[in-house]
mmCIF file of C-alpha atoms in Angstrom:
data_model
loop_
_atom_site.group_PDB
_atom_site.id
_atom_site.type_symbol
_atom_site.label_atom_id
_atom_site.label_comp_id
_atom_site.label_asym_id
_atom_site.label_seq_id
_atom_site.Cartn_x
_atom_site.Cartn_y
_atom_site.Cartn_z
ATOM 1 C CA MET A 14 -76.167 -69.764 28.115
ATOM 2 C CA ASN A 15 -74.882 -73.012 30.164
ATOM 3 C CA ASN A 16 -73.665 -71.380 33.094
ATOM 4 C CA ILE A 17 -73.825 -67.639 35.020
ATOM 5 C CA TRP A 18 -70.170 -67.658 33.629
ATOM 6 C CA ASP A 19 -71.129 -67.202 30.293
ATOM 7 C CA ILE A 20 -72.579 -63.342 31.093
ATOM 8 C CA ILE A 21 -68.626 -62.432 30.531
ATOM 9 C CA ASN A 22 -67.188 -65.688 28.822
ATOM 10 C CA VAL A 23 -69.559 -65.095 25.304
ATOM 11 C CA PRO A 24 -68.949 -61.152 25.060
ATOM 12 C CA MET A 25 -64.918 -61.970 25.502
ATOM 13 C CA GLY A 26 -65.170 -64.530 23.113
ATOM 14 C CA PHE A 27 -66.130 -62.310 20.742
ATOM 15 C CA VAL A 28 -63.298 -60.102 21.687
ATOM 16 C CA ILE A 29 -60.585 -62.539 20.853
ATOM 17 C CA ARG A 30 -62.542 -64.082 17.955
ATOM 18 C CA PHE A 31 -62.194 -60.236 16.543
ATOM 19 C CA CYS A 32 -58.689 -59.888 17.639
ATOM 20 C CA ASN A 33 -57.888 -63.171 16.087
ATOM 21 C CA GLN A 34 -59.171 -62.255 12.683
ATOM 22 C CA ILE A 35 -57.444 -58.631 12.853
ATOM 23 C CA VAL A 36 -54.162 -60.781 13.307
ATOM 24 C CA GLY A 37 -54.832 -63.427 10.695
ATOM 25 C CA ASN A 38 -55.235 -66.297 13.030
ATOM 26 C CA ASN A 39 -51.778 -65.957 14.685
ATOM 27 C CA TYR A 40 -53.319 -66.618 18.173
ATOM 28 C CA ILE A 41 -50.286 -65.492 20.228
ATOM 29 C CA PHE A 42 -50.872 -62.079 18.498
ATOM 30 C CA ALA A 43 -54.288 -62.284 19.477
ATOM 31 C CA LEU A 44 -53.658 -63.095 22.855
ATOM 32 C CA LEU A 45 -51.275 -59.758 23.121
ATOM 33 C CA LEU A 46 -53.822 -57.764 21.289
ATOM 34 C CA PHE A 47 -56.684 -59.238 23.873
ATOM 35 C CA ALA A 48 -54.426 -58.398 26.766
ATOM 36 C CA LEU A 49 -53.706 -54.948 25.498
ATOM 37 C CA ILE A 50 -57.946 -54.288 24.808
ATOM 38 C CA ILE A 51 -58.367 -55.381 28.770
ATOM 39 C CA GLU A 52 -55.523 -52.945 30.171
ATOM 40 C CA ILE A 53 -57.168 -49.846 27.736
ATOM 41 C CA LEU A 54 -60.792 -50.946 29.158
ATOM 42 C CA LEU A 55 -59.071 -50.641 32.903
ATOM 43 C CA LEU A 56 -57.215 -47.451 32.442
ATOM 44 C CA PRO A 57 -59.983 -45.266 34.020
ATOM 45 C CA PHE A 58 -59.265 -47.921 37.586
ATOM 46 C CA GLY A 59 -56.275 -47.612 36.982
ATOM 47 C CA ILE A 60 -56.161 -43.556 36.790
ATOM 48 C CA LYS A 61 -58.349 -43.936 39.712
ATOM 49 C CA GLN A 62 -56.168 -45.806 41.803
ATOM 50 C CA GLN A 63 -53.390 -43.544 41.077
ATOM 51 C CA LYS A 64 -54.893 -40.273 41.918
ATOM 52 C CA ASN A 65 -55.786 -42.612 45.501
ATOM 53 C CA SER A 66 -52.199 -42.691 45.856
ATOM 54 C CA ILE A 67 -51.626 -39.366 45.170
ATOM 55 C CA LYS A 68 -54.200 -38.487 47.842
ATOM 56 C CA GLN A 69 -52.278 -40.910 50.138
ATOM 57 C CA ALA A 70 -48.826 -39.551 49.544
ATOM 58 C CA LYS A 71 -49.918 -36.071 50.172
ATOM 59 C CA LEU A 72 -50.894 -36.829 53.583
ATOM 60 C CA ARG A 73 -47.131 -38.768 54.455
ATOM 61 C CA PRO A 74 -45.511 -35.671 56.697
ATOM 62 C CA LYS A 75 -48.819 -35.902 58.878
ATOM 63 C CA GLU A 76 -48.852 -39.392 59.196
ATOM 64 C CA MET A 77 -45.217 -40.272 59.846
ATOM 65 C CA ALA A 78 -45.661 -36.680 62.252
ATOM 66 C CA ILE A 79 -48.019 -39.167 63.997
ATOM 67 C CA ARG A 80 -45.748 -42.445 63.617
ATOM 68 C CA LYS A 81 -42.924 -39.985 65.267
ATOM 69 C CA LYS A 82 -45.121 -39.275 68.251
ATOM 70 C CA TYR A 83 -45.104 -42.809 68.791
ATOM 71 C CA ALA A 84 -41.317 -43.743 68.231
ATOM 72 C CA GLY A 85 -39.756 -46.486 70.202
ATOM 73 C CA ARG A 86 -42.888 -47.833 71.858
ATOM 74 C CA ASP A 87 -43.859 -51.160 70.446
ATOM 75 C CA ASP A 88 -46.814 -52.471 72.879
ATOM 76 C CA ASN A 89 -50.209 -53.034 71.672
ATOM 77 C CA VAL A 90 -52.038 -50.570 73.304
ATOM 78 C CA THR A 91 -49.762 -47.623 71.964
ATOM 79 C CA LYS A 92 -49.448 -49.626 68.072
ATOM 80 C CA GLN A 93 -53.348 -49.362 68.169
ATOM 81 C CA LYS A 94 -54.269 -45.924 69.676
ATOM 82 C CA MET A 95 -51.372 -44.798 66.529
ATOM 83 C CA ASN A 96 -53.381 -46.296 64.022
ATOM 84 C CA LEU A 97 -56.657 -44.815 65.219
ATOM 85 C CA GLU A 98 -54.984 -41.405 65.145
ATOM 86 C CA VAL A 99 -53.827 -42.723 61.335
ATOM 87 C CA GLN A 100 -57.694 -43.561 60.535
ATOM 88 C CA GLU A 101 -58.733 -40.491 61.939
ATOM 89 C CA LEU A 102 -55.953 -38.351 59.740
ATOM 90 C CA TYR A 103 -57.910 -40.427 56.941
ATOM 91 C CA GLN A 104 -60.898 -39.926 57.170
ATOM 92 C CA LYS A 105 -60.403 -36.111 58.237
ATOM 93 C CA GLU A 106 -58.944 -35.171 54.938
ATOM 94 C CA GLY A 107 -61.300 -38.155 52.709
ATOM 95 C CA TYR A 108 -59.159 -40.330 51.858
ATOM 96 C CA ASN A 109 -60.307 -43.884 51.503
ATOM 97 C CA PRO A 110 -57.501 -46.758 51.995
ATOM 98 C CA MET A 111 -59.298 -49.438 49.970
ATOM 99 C CA GLY A 112 -60.154 -47.567 47.113
ATOM 100 C CA GLY A 113 -57.338 -49.350 45.173
ATOM 101 C CA CYS A 114 -58.726 -52.260 45.747
ATOM 102 C CA LEU A 115 -61.182 -52.244 42.907
ATOM 103 C CA PRO A 116 -58.892 -53.008 40.028
ATOM 104 C CA LEU A 117 -57.627 -55.446 41.313
ATOM 105 C CA LEU A 118 -61.433 -57.569 41.920
ATOM 106 C CA ILE A 119 -62.465 -56.662 38.527
ATOM 107 C CA GLN A 120 -59.317 -58.601 37.234
ATOM 108 C CA LEU A 121 -60.799 -61.793 38.702
ATOM 109 C CA PRO A 122 -63.429 -62.426 37.236
ATOM 110 C CA ILE A 123 -61.428 -61.628 33.919
ATOM 111 C CA ILE A 124 -59.274 -63.924 34.747
ATOM 112 C CA PHE A 125 -61.759 -66.572 35.008
ATOM 113 C CA ALA A 126 -63.305 -66.152 32.011
ATOM 114 C CA LEU A 127 -60.743 -65.822 30.107
ATOM 115 C CA TYR A 128 -59.318 -69.512 31.542
ATOM 116 C CA ASN A 129 -62.837 -70.580 29.890
ATOM 117 C CA ILE A 130 -62.450 -69.069 26.690
ATOM 118 C CA VAL A 131 -58.862 -70.446 26.621
ATOM 119 C CA MET A 132 -59.890 -73.975 27.362
ATOM 120 C CA ASN A 133 -62.986 -74.283 25.192
ATOM 121 C CA PRO A 134 -61.863 -72.082 22.095
ATOM 122 C CA LEU A 135 -64.271 -74.159 19.657
ATOM 123 C CA ARG A 136 -67.321 -72.871 21.481
ATOM 124 C CA TYR A 137 -66.347 -69.204 22.704
ATOM 125 C CA ILE A 138 -64.070 -68.123 19.685
ATOM 126 C CA CYS A 139 -65.146 -70.601 17.091
ATOM 127 C CA ARG A 140 -69.062 -70.017 18.431
ATOM 128 C CA LEU A 141 -69.718 -74.318 17.777
ATOM 129 C CA GLU A 142 -72.665 -75.855 19.170
ATOM 130 C CA ASP A 143 -71.733 -78.920 21.507
ATOM 131 C CA ALA A 144 -73.396 -81.176 19.389
ATOM 132 C CA THR A 145 -70.731 -80.055 16.503
ATOM 133 C CA ILE A 146 -68.268 -80.306 18.639
ATOM 134 C CA GLU A 147 -69.326 -83.957 19.434
ATOM 135 C CA GLN A 148 -69.141 -84.540 15.446
ATOM 136 C CA ILE A 149 -65.100 -83.107 15.468
ATOM 137 C CA LYS A 150 -64.197 -85.028 18.616
ATOM 138 C CA ASN A 151 -64.857 -88.599 17.153
ATOM 139 C CA ILE A 152 -63.313 -87.695 13.545
ATOM 140 C CA VAL A 153 -60.172 -86.454 15.244
ATOM 141 C CA SER A 154 -60.440 -89.652 17.706
ATOM 142 C CA SER A 155 -60.922 -91.739 14.337
ATOM 143 C CA ALA A 156 -57.317 -90.175 13.070
ATOM 144 C CA THR A 157 -54.954 -89.607 15.686
ATOM 145 C CA GLY A 158 -55.967 -92.684 18.212
ATOM 146 C CA LYS A 159 -56.707 -90.135 21.466
ATOM 147 C CA THR A 160 -60.131 -91.028 23.305
ATOM 148 C CA ASN A 161 -59.444 -88.530 25.812
ATOM 149 C CA TYR A 162 -60.970 -85.115 24.473
ATOM 150 C CA ASP A 163 -63.165 -83.505 26.640
ATOM 151 C CA ILE A 164 -65.756 -81.535 24.495
ATOM 152 C CA SER A 165 -65.874 -78.461 27.049
ATOM 153 C CA ARG A 166 -61.876 -78.686 27.656
ATOM 154 C CA ASN A 167 -61.498 -78.943 23.576
ATOM 155 C CA ILE A 168 -58.164 -76.539 23.519
ATOM 156 C CA GLU A 169 -55.998 -79.858 22.547
ATOM 157 C CA LEU A 170 -58.667 -81.115 20.153
ATOM 158 C CA LEU A 171 -58.152 -78.012 17.771
ATOM 159 C CA SER A 172 -54.657 -78.361 18.121
ATOM 160 C CA ASP A 173 -55.074 -81.345 16.948
ATOM 161 C CA MET A 174 -57.634 -80.093 13.873
ATOM 162 C CA LYS A 175 -55.604 -77.566 12.807
ATOM 163 C CA SER A 176 -53.094 -80.651 11.569
ATOM 164 C CA MET A 177 -55.884 -81.834 9.502
ATOM 165 C CA SER A 178 -57.554 -80.745 6.232
ATOM 166 C CA TYR A 179 -61.086 -79.260 5.837
ATOM 167 C CA SER A 180 -62.463 -82.222 3.582
ATOM 168 C CA ASP A 181 -62.131 -84.936 6.979
ATOM 169 C CA PHE A 182 -64.728 -82.541 8.363
ATOM 170 C CA ALA A 183 -67.342 -82.146 5.435
ATOM 171 C CA ASN A 184 -69.919 -83.855 7.039
ATOM 172 C CA VAL A 185 -69.879 -82.302 9.980
ATOM 173 C CA GLU A 186 -73.374 -80.257 10.323
ATOM 174 C CA GLY A 187 -73.102 -76.896 10.672
ATOM 175 C CA PHE A 188 -69.446 -76.643 10.184
ATOM 176 C CA THR A 189 -68.156 -74.741 7.142
ATOM 177 C CA ALA A 190 -64.625 -74.155 5.160
ATOM 178 C CA GLU A 191 -64.760 -70.485 6.430
ATOM 179 C CA MET A 192 -64.733 -71.810 9.913
ATOM 180 C CA PHE A 193 -62.526 -74.065 9.468
ATOM 181 C CA GLU A 194 -59.885 -71.813 7.755
ATOM 182 C CA ASN A 195 -60.638 -69.544 11.145
ATOM 183 C CA LEU A 196 -59.723 -71.588 13.357
ATOM 184 C CA PRO A 197 -57.372 -70.106 15.715
ATOM 185 C CA ASN A 198 -53.644 -71.636 15.230
ATOM 186 C CA LEU A 199 -52.308 -72.434 18.046
ATOM 187 C CA ARG A 200 -48.867 -73.268 16.496
ATOM 188 C CA ILE A 201 -46.512 -70.542 16.443
ATOM 189 C CA PHE A 202 -42.901 -70.495 15.497
ATOM 190 C CA GLY A 203 -43.822 -72.870 12.149
ATOM 191 C CA GLY A 204 -45.141 -75.122 14.564
ATOM 192 C CA PHE A 205 -41.975 -75.084 17.063
ATOM 193 C CA LEU A 206 -44.277 -74.643 19.882
ATOM 194 C CA ASP A 207 -48.317 -75.431 20.391
ATOM 195 C CA LEU A 208 -50.072 -73.450 22.812
ATOM 196 C CA GLY A 209 -52.783 -75.834 23.444
ATOM 197 C CA ALA A 210 -50.192 -78.320 24.808
ATOM 198 C CA ARG A 211 -49.581 -78.243 28.785
ATOM 199 C CA PRO A 212 -45.815 -77.772 29.500
ATOM 200 C CA VAL A 213 -46.414 -80.697 32.305
ATOM 201 C CA ASP A 214 -46.833 -82.949 29.558
ATOM 202 C CA ASP A 215 -43.370 -82.769 28.492
ATOM 203 C CA ILE A 216 -41.418 -81.445 30.709
ATOM 204 C CA TRP A 217 -38.167 -81.633 28.383
ATOM 205 C CA SER A 218 -39.699 -79.841 25.472
ATOM 206 C CA TRP A 219 -39.320 -76.125 24.562
ATOM 207 C CA LEU A 220 -42.623 -75.909 26.421
ATOM 208 C CA LEU A 221 -41.256 -75.281 29.610
ATOM 209 C CA LEU A 222 -39.953 -71.441 28.577
ATOM 210 C CA VAL A 223 -43.647 -70.653 29.036
ATOM 211 C CA PRO A 224 -43.571 -71.018 33.302
ATOM 212 C CA ILE A 225 -39.996 -69.594 33.327
ATOM 213 C CA LEU A 226 -40.942 -66.695 31.385
ATOM 214 C CA THR A 227 -43.741 -66.782 33.143
ATOM 215 C CA PHE A 228 -42.003 -66.702 36.424
ATOM 216 C CA LEU A 229 -39.598 -64.076 35.592
ATOM 217 C CA SER A 230 -42.176 -61.487 34.119
ATOM 218 C CA TYR A 231 -44.353 -61.617 36.980
ATOM 219 C CA PHE A 232 -41.366 -61.146 39.335
ATOM 220 C CA PHE A 233 -39.951 -57.997 37.339
ATOM 221 C CA SER A 234 -43.585 -56.742 37.043
ATOM 222 C CA MET A 235 -44.221 -56.793 40.911
ATOM 223 C CA LYS A 236 -40.921 -54.993 41.687
ATOM 224 C CA MET A 237 -41.313 -52.447 39.330
ATOM 225 C CA THR A 238 -45.028 -51.784 39.825
ATOM 226 C CA ARG A 239 -44.199 -50.748 43.191
ATOM 227 C CA LYS A 240 -40.753 -48.866 42.450
ATOM 228 C CA LEU A 241 -43.312 -46.596 40.146
ATOM 229 C CA SER A 242 -45.954 -46.845 42.811
ATOM 230 C CA TYR A 243 -46.575 -44.988 45.950
ATOM 231 C CA GLN A 244 -45.625 -47.251 48.811
ATOM 232 C CA PRO A 245 -47.534 -46.284 52.593
ATOM 233 C CA ALA A 246 -45.487 -45.122 55.084
ATOM 234 C CA THR A 247 -45.566 -47.790 58.023
ATOM 235 C CA THR A 248 -43.151 -49.018 60.609
ATOM 236 C CA ASP A 249 -44.224 -52.587 60.756
ATOM 237 C CA GLN A 250 -41.464 -54.797 60.072
ATOM 238 C CA ALA A 251 -44.004 -57.738 59.320
ATOM 239 C CA MET A 252 -45.105 -55.943 56.295
ATOM 240 C CA GLY A 253 -41.321 -55.577 54.784
ATOM 241 C CA CYS A 254 -41.172 -59.461 55.341
ATOM 242 C CA SER A 255 -45.097 -59.762 54.239
ATOM 243 C CA ASN A 256 -44.026 -58.072 50.581
ATOM 244 C CA LYS A 257 -40.637 -60.019 50.457
ATOM 245 C CA MET A 258 -42.565 -63.355 50.590
ATOM 246 C CA MET A 259 -45.012 -61.934 48.129
ATOM 247 C CA ASP A 260 -42.262 -61.484 45.748
ATOM 248 C CA ILE A 261 -41.989 -64.742 45.189
ATOM 249 C CA THR A 262 -44.798 -66.742 46.196
ATOM 250 C CA MET A 263 -46.865 -64.903 43.592
ATOM 251 C CA PRO A 264 -44.587 -65.486 40.937
ATOM 252 C CA LEU A 265 -44.447 -69.252 41.866
ATOM 253 C CA PHE A 266 -48.041 -69.484 41.869
ATOM 254 C CA SER A 267 -48.140 -67.845 38.364
ATOM 255 C CA VAL A 268 -45.728 -70.816 37.174
ATOM 256 C CA PHE A 269 -47.797 -73.272 38.566
ATOM 257 C CA ILE A 270 -50.670 -72.050 36.833
ATOM 258 C CA SER A 271 -48.558 -71.488 33.891
ATOM 259 C CA PHE A 272 -47.258 -75.285 34.238
ATOM 260 C CA THR A 273 -50.620 -77.116 34.217
ATOM 261 C CA LEU A 274 -52.719 -75.487 31.847
ATOM 262 C CA PRO A 275 -52.253 -75.341 28.335
ATOM 263 C CA ALA A 276 -49.597 -73.165 27.408
ATOM 264 C CA ALA A 277 -51.837 -69.798 26.043
ATOM 265 C CA MET A 278 -52.747 -69.133 29.777
ATOM 266 C CA GLY A 279 -49.200 -68.392 30.384
ATOM 267 C CA VAL A 280 -48.605 -66.473 27.525
ATOM 268 C CA TYR A 281 -51.544 -64.229 28.337
ATOM 269 C CA TRP A 282 -49.931 -64.095 31.808
ATOM 270 C CA ILE A 283 -46.862 -62.768 30.553
ATOM 271 C CA PHE A 284 -48.517 -59.902 28.256
ATOM 272 C CA LYS A 285 -50.548 -59.073 30.588
ATOM 273 C CA SER A 286 -47.364 -58.357 33.391
ATOM 274 C CA LEU A 287 -45.289 -56.459 31.237
ATOM 275 C CA LEU A 288 -48.132 -54.063 29.985
ATOM 276 C CA GLY A 289 -49.220 -53.423 33.236
ATOM 277 C CA VAL A 290 -45.529 -52.097 34.119
ATOM 278 C CA LEU A 291 -45.867 -50.134 30.925
ATOM 279 C CA LYS A 292 -48.989 -48.631 31.920
ATOM 280 C CA GLN A 293 -48.080 -48.120 35.542
ATOM 281 C CA TYR A 294 -44.694 -46.005 34.161
ATOM 282 C CA PHE A 295 -47.306 -43.924 31.995
ATOM 283 C CA LEU A 296 -49.379 -43.102 34.913
ATOM 284 C CA LYS A 297 -46.570 -42.022 36.993
ATOM 285 C CA LEU A 298 -45.358 -39.857 33.846
ATOM 286 C CA ALA A 299 -48.781 -38.479 33.303
ATOM 287 C CA MET A 300 -49.704 -38.047 37.754
ATOM 288 C CA PRO A 301 -46.711 -37.996 39.273
ATOM 289 C CA ILE A 302 -46.346 -38.853 42.954
ATOM 290 C CA PRO A 303 -45.350 -35.762 45.241
ATOM 291 C CA THR A 304 -42.004 -35.773 46.968
ATOM 292 C CA PHE A 305 -41.232 -33.929 49.973
ATOM 293 C CA THR A 306 -38.635 -32.295 51.867
ATOM 294 C CA GLU A 307 -37.084 -32.239 55.520
ATOM 295 C CA GLU A 308 -38.862 -29.124 56.051
ATOM 296 C CA ASP A 309 -41.916 -30.069 55.303
ATOM 297 C CA TYR A 310 -41.629 -32.590 57.577
ATOM 298 C CA LYS A 311 -41.221 -30.365 59.883
ATOM 299 C CA ALA A 312 -43.861 -28.110 59.176
ATOM 300 C CA ALA A 313 -46.056 -31.519 59.709
ATOM 301 C CA GLU A 314 -45.025 -32.191 63.264
ATOM 302 C CA ALA A 315 -45.477 -28.099 63.951
ATOM 303 C CA GLU A 316 -48.693 -27.870 62.331
ATOM 304 C CA MET A 317 -50.189 -31.060 64.352
ATOM 305 C CA ASN A 318 -48.265 -29.882 67.515
ATOM 306 C CA VAL A 319 -46.604 -33.180 67.911
ATOM 307 C CA LYS A 320 -43.805 -33.582 70.571
ATOM 308 C CA PRO A 321 -42.146 -36.765 70.520
ATOM 309 C CA GLU A 322 -42.135 -38.624 74.086
ATOM 310 C CA ARG A 323 -38.638 -37.663 75.701
ATOM 311 C CA LYS A 324 -36.424 -40.522 76.319
ATOM 312 C CA GLY A 325 -34.827 -40.240 80.251
ATOM 313 C CA LYS A 326 -31.040 -39.456 79.870
ATOM 314 C CA SER A 327 -29.694 -41.969 82.528
ATOM 315 C CA GLY A 328 -30.831 -44.651 80.599
ATOM 316 C CA ARG A 329 -32.294 -46.908 83.334
ATOM 317 C CA VAL A 330 -34.866 -49.265 83.135
ATOM 318 C CA VAL A 331 -37.530 -48.275 85.815
ATOM 319 C CA ARG A 332 -40.945 -50.288 86.830
ATOM 320 C CA SER A 333 -44.077 -48.720 84.918
ATOM 321 C CA LEU A 334 -47.476 -49.769 85.056
ATOM 322 C CA HIS A 335 -47.738 -49.326 81.682
ATOM 323 C CA HIS A 336 -46.048 -52.596 80.843
ATOM 324 C CA ILE A 337 -47.031 -54.365 83.923
ATOM 325 C CA ASP A 338 -49.026 -57.331 82.176
ATOM 326 C CA ASP A 339 -47.395 -57.194 78.758
ATOM 327 C CA GLU A 340 -46.419 -60.888 79.412
ATOM 328 C CA ASP A 341 -50.115 -61.591 79.580
ATOM 329 C CA PHE A 342 -50.850 -60.820 75.823
ATOM 330 C CA ALA A 343 -49.077 -62.667 73.030
ATOM 331 C CA ASP A 344 -48.017 -59.962 70.852
ATOM 332 C CA THR A 345 -45.756 -57.919 73.891
ATOM 333 C CA ALA A 346 -44.878 -61.105 75.510
ATOM 334 C CA GLU A 347 -41.411 -61.232 74.568
ATOM 335 C CA ALA A 348 -40.951 -57.982 74.858
ATOM 336 C CA GLY A 349 -42.315 -58.075 78.703
ATOM 337 C CA LYS A 350 -39.800 -60.708 78.980
ATOM 338 C CA ARG A 351 -37.046 -59.073 77.746
ATOM 339 C CA ARG A 352 -37.712 -55.716 79.922
ATOM 340 C CA ARG A 353 -38.926 -57.810 82.983
ATOM 341 C CA GLU A 354 -35.288 -59.619 82.708
ATOM 342 C CA ALA A 355 -33.208 -56.482 81.984
ATOM 343 C CA LEU A 356 -35.370 -54.818 85.496
ATOM 344 C CA GLU A 357 -33.996 -58.104 87.188
ATOM 345 C CA ALA A 358 -30.396 -57.748 86.283
ATOM 346 C CA GLN A 359 -30.258 -54.168 86.769
ATOM 347 C CA GLU A 360 -31.250 -54.655 90.220
ATOM 348 C CA ALA A 361 -29.166 -57.767 90.802
ATOM 349 C CA GLU A 362 -26.283 -55.157 89.961
ATOM 350 C CA GLU A 363 -27.522 -52.292 91.979
ATOM 351 C CA ALA A 364 -27.397 -54.947 95.076
ATOM 352 C CA ALA A 365 -23.637 -56.416 94.365
ATOM 353 C CA LEU A 366 -22.832 -52.682 94.578
ATOM 354 C CA ARG A 367 -24.471 -51.934 97.817
ATOM 355 C CA GLU A 368 -23.209 -54.894 99.268
ATOM 356 C CA ALA A 369 -19.699 -54.366 97.781
ATOM 357 C CA SER A 370 -19.283 -51.137 99.859
ATOM 358 C CA MET A 371 -21.080 -51.798 102.845
ATOM 359 C CA PRO A 372 -18.328 -54.287 104.522
ATOM 360 C CA LYS A 373 -15.596 -51.496 103.895
ATOM 361 C CA PHE A 374 -17.755 -48.632 105.482
ATOM 362 C CA LEU A 375 -19.062 -50.905 108.065
ATOM 363 C CA GLY A 376 -15.888 -53.055 108.578
ATOM 364 C CA GLY A 377 -13.877 -49.529 109.070
ATOM 365 C CA ALA A 378 -16.266 -48.415 111.974
ATOM 366 C CA LYS A 379 -16.161 -51.896 113.739
ATOM 367 C CA LEU A 380 -12.326 -52.039 113.541
ATOM 368 C CA LYS A 381 -12.371 -48.138 115.020
ATOM 369 C CA LYS A 382 -14.919 -49.495 117.816
ATOM 370 C CA ASP A 383 -12.661 -52.404 119.015
ATOM 371 C CA ASP A 384 -9.416 -50.086 118.424
ATOM 372 C CA LYS A 385 -11.212 -47.917 121.226
ATOM 373 C CA ASN A 386 -12.405 -50.842 123.294
ATOM 374 C CA ASP A 387 -8.361 -52.386 123.282
ATOM 375 C CA LYS A 388 -7.191 -49.282 124.287
ATOM 376 C CA LYS A 389 -9.666 -48.462 127.273
ATOM 377 C CA SER A 390 -8.841 -52.573 128.247
ATOM 378 C CA LYS A 391 -5.167 -52.147 128.105
ATOM 379 C CA LYS A 392 -5.584 -48.518 130.234
ATOM 380 C CA ASP A 393 -7.844 -50.377 133.298
ATOM 381 C CA ASN A 394 -5.399 -53.095 133.324
ATOM 382 C CA THR A 395 -2.922 -50.491 133.536
ATOM 383 C CA GLU A 396 -4.794 -48.965 136.350
ATOM 384 C CA ASP A 397 -5.244 -52.322 138.255
ATOM 385 C CA ALA A 398 -2.116 -53.615 138.441
ATOM 386 C CA PRO A 399 -0.236 -51.137 141.022
ATOM 387 C CA SER A 400 -3.017 -51.930 143.203
ATOM 388 C CA GLU A 401 -2.465 -55.597 143.058
ATOM 389 C CA GLU A 402 1.429 -54.866 144.017
ATOM 390 C CA LYS A 403 0.425 -52.634 146.762
ATOM 391 C CA ASP A 404 -2.403 -55.561 148.610
ATOM 392 C CA ASN A 405 1.040 -57.589 147.894
ATOM 393 C CA LYS A 406 3.223 -56.003 149.492
ATOM 394 C CA THR A 407 0.913 -55.263 152.580
ATOM 395 C CA ASN A 408 0.404 -59.328 152.863
ATOM 396 C CA ASP A 409 3.949 -59.730 152.805
ATOM 397 C CA GLY A 410 4.181 -57.320 155.930
ATOM 398 C CA GLU A 411 2.023 -58.482 157.784
#
């Protein structure tokens, strides 16, 4: 073995070779059969994942009761406390949130191995030695005029070999007529499409259908799989945005792969996506996800003695030490700023109302006091007037 990946590449190469022989050297059907075999081999992990989802779904009423308990509070401290209670519920009930990740991790080495097999079919499917492949490369180069063949990525070399006859390779050591007849046929629909070619090399050919169909099948499979699978409860809007981003970015990534690599990779991706939806559909029929009514949720709230936080009737914003440092942290800074602005606006409005009412009260009191003083002054003036007249008369008499 040339590298550690041959531990997986060689057995998988035998499987694809077996599939290719069953379907009569039609490579596209060999890829379909291989994708079906892989889905069957991964079925036990899919069953385990479905059971894990069912266990999580059964905890939904209690989980929603916990989330209802903290409804309306979006500060970081409250979120951490809520998540801690949810995790404690999972541990108590024996549910592992990471239990569904194993099938995804297992598929990664399969994808890497398939890439090596598709790119190097003469070695892993046809079981030819490097020296034999080198001789074949020289013969094909002389016939086609191409000098850029790579024996470690010889799918294009295999495609050009099929347009020649065995007599051209009769002198190649270790290469028999039977081997030539059993070479995978990469040309489909009567040579209309070549699975060994890359769409990026000829974007105006029918090969462009491969990345387009890859995008459609992957997008469809992600939507349907999410619909057929259990979706955990969450109040995080960022999670919804993340799912939407995944619905676009992952299919686009598959388009990039199928556009830059031989079309065989894109065809396998299409088969894998569609078979994955069928597998999830049958799993849902065999092991349906439980559903709950409103009474079930209320019973869970009563069982866990959850009482949602009561809101004040006045609707006023109040100062609270719980939010005193919100603006000091990035995740609560915006909410803290809005709360401070609302509090300042409320205080300014209340101050304005007080100022509007104070002049009326104080002004009225001042007016009454001034009237009283004026009356007293007039009375004093009236009382002083006769005395002045009397004094004047006395002075005149004298």
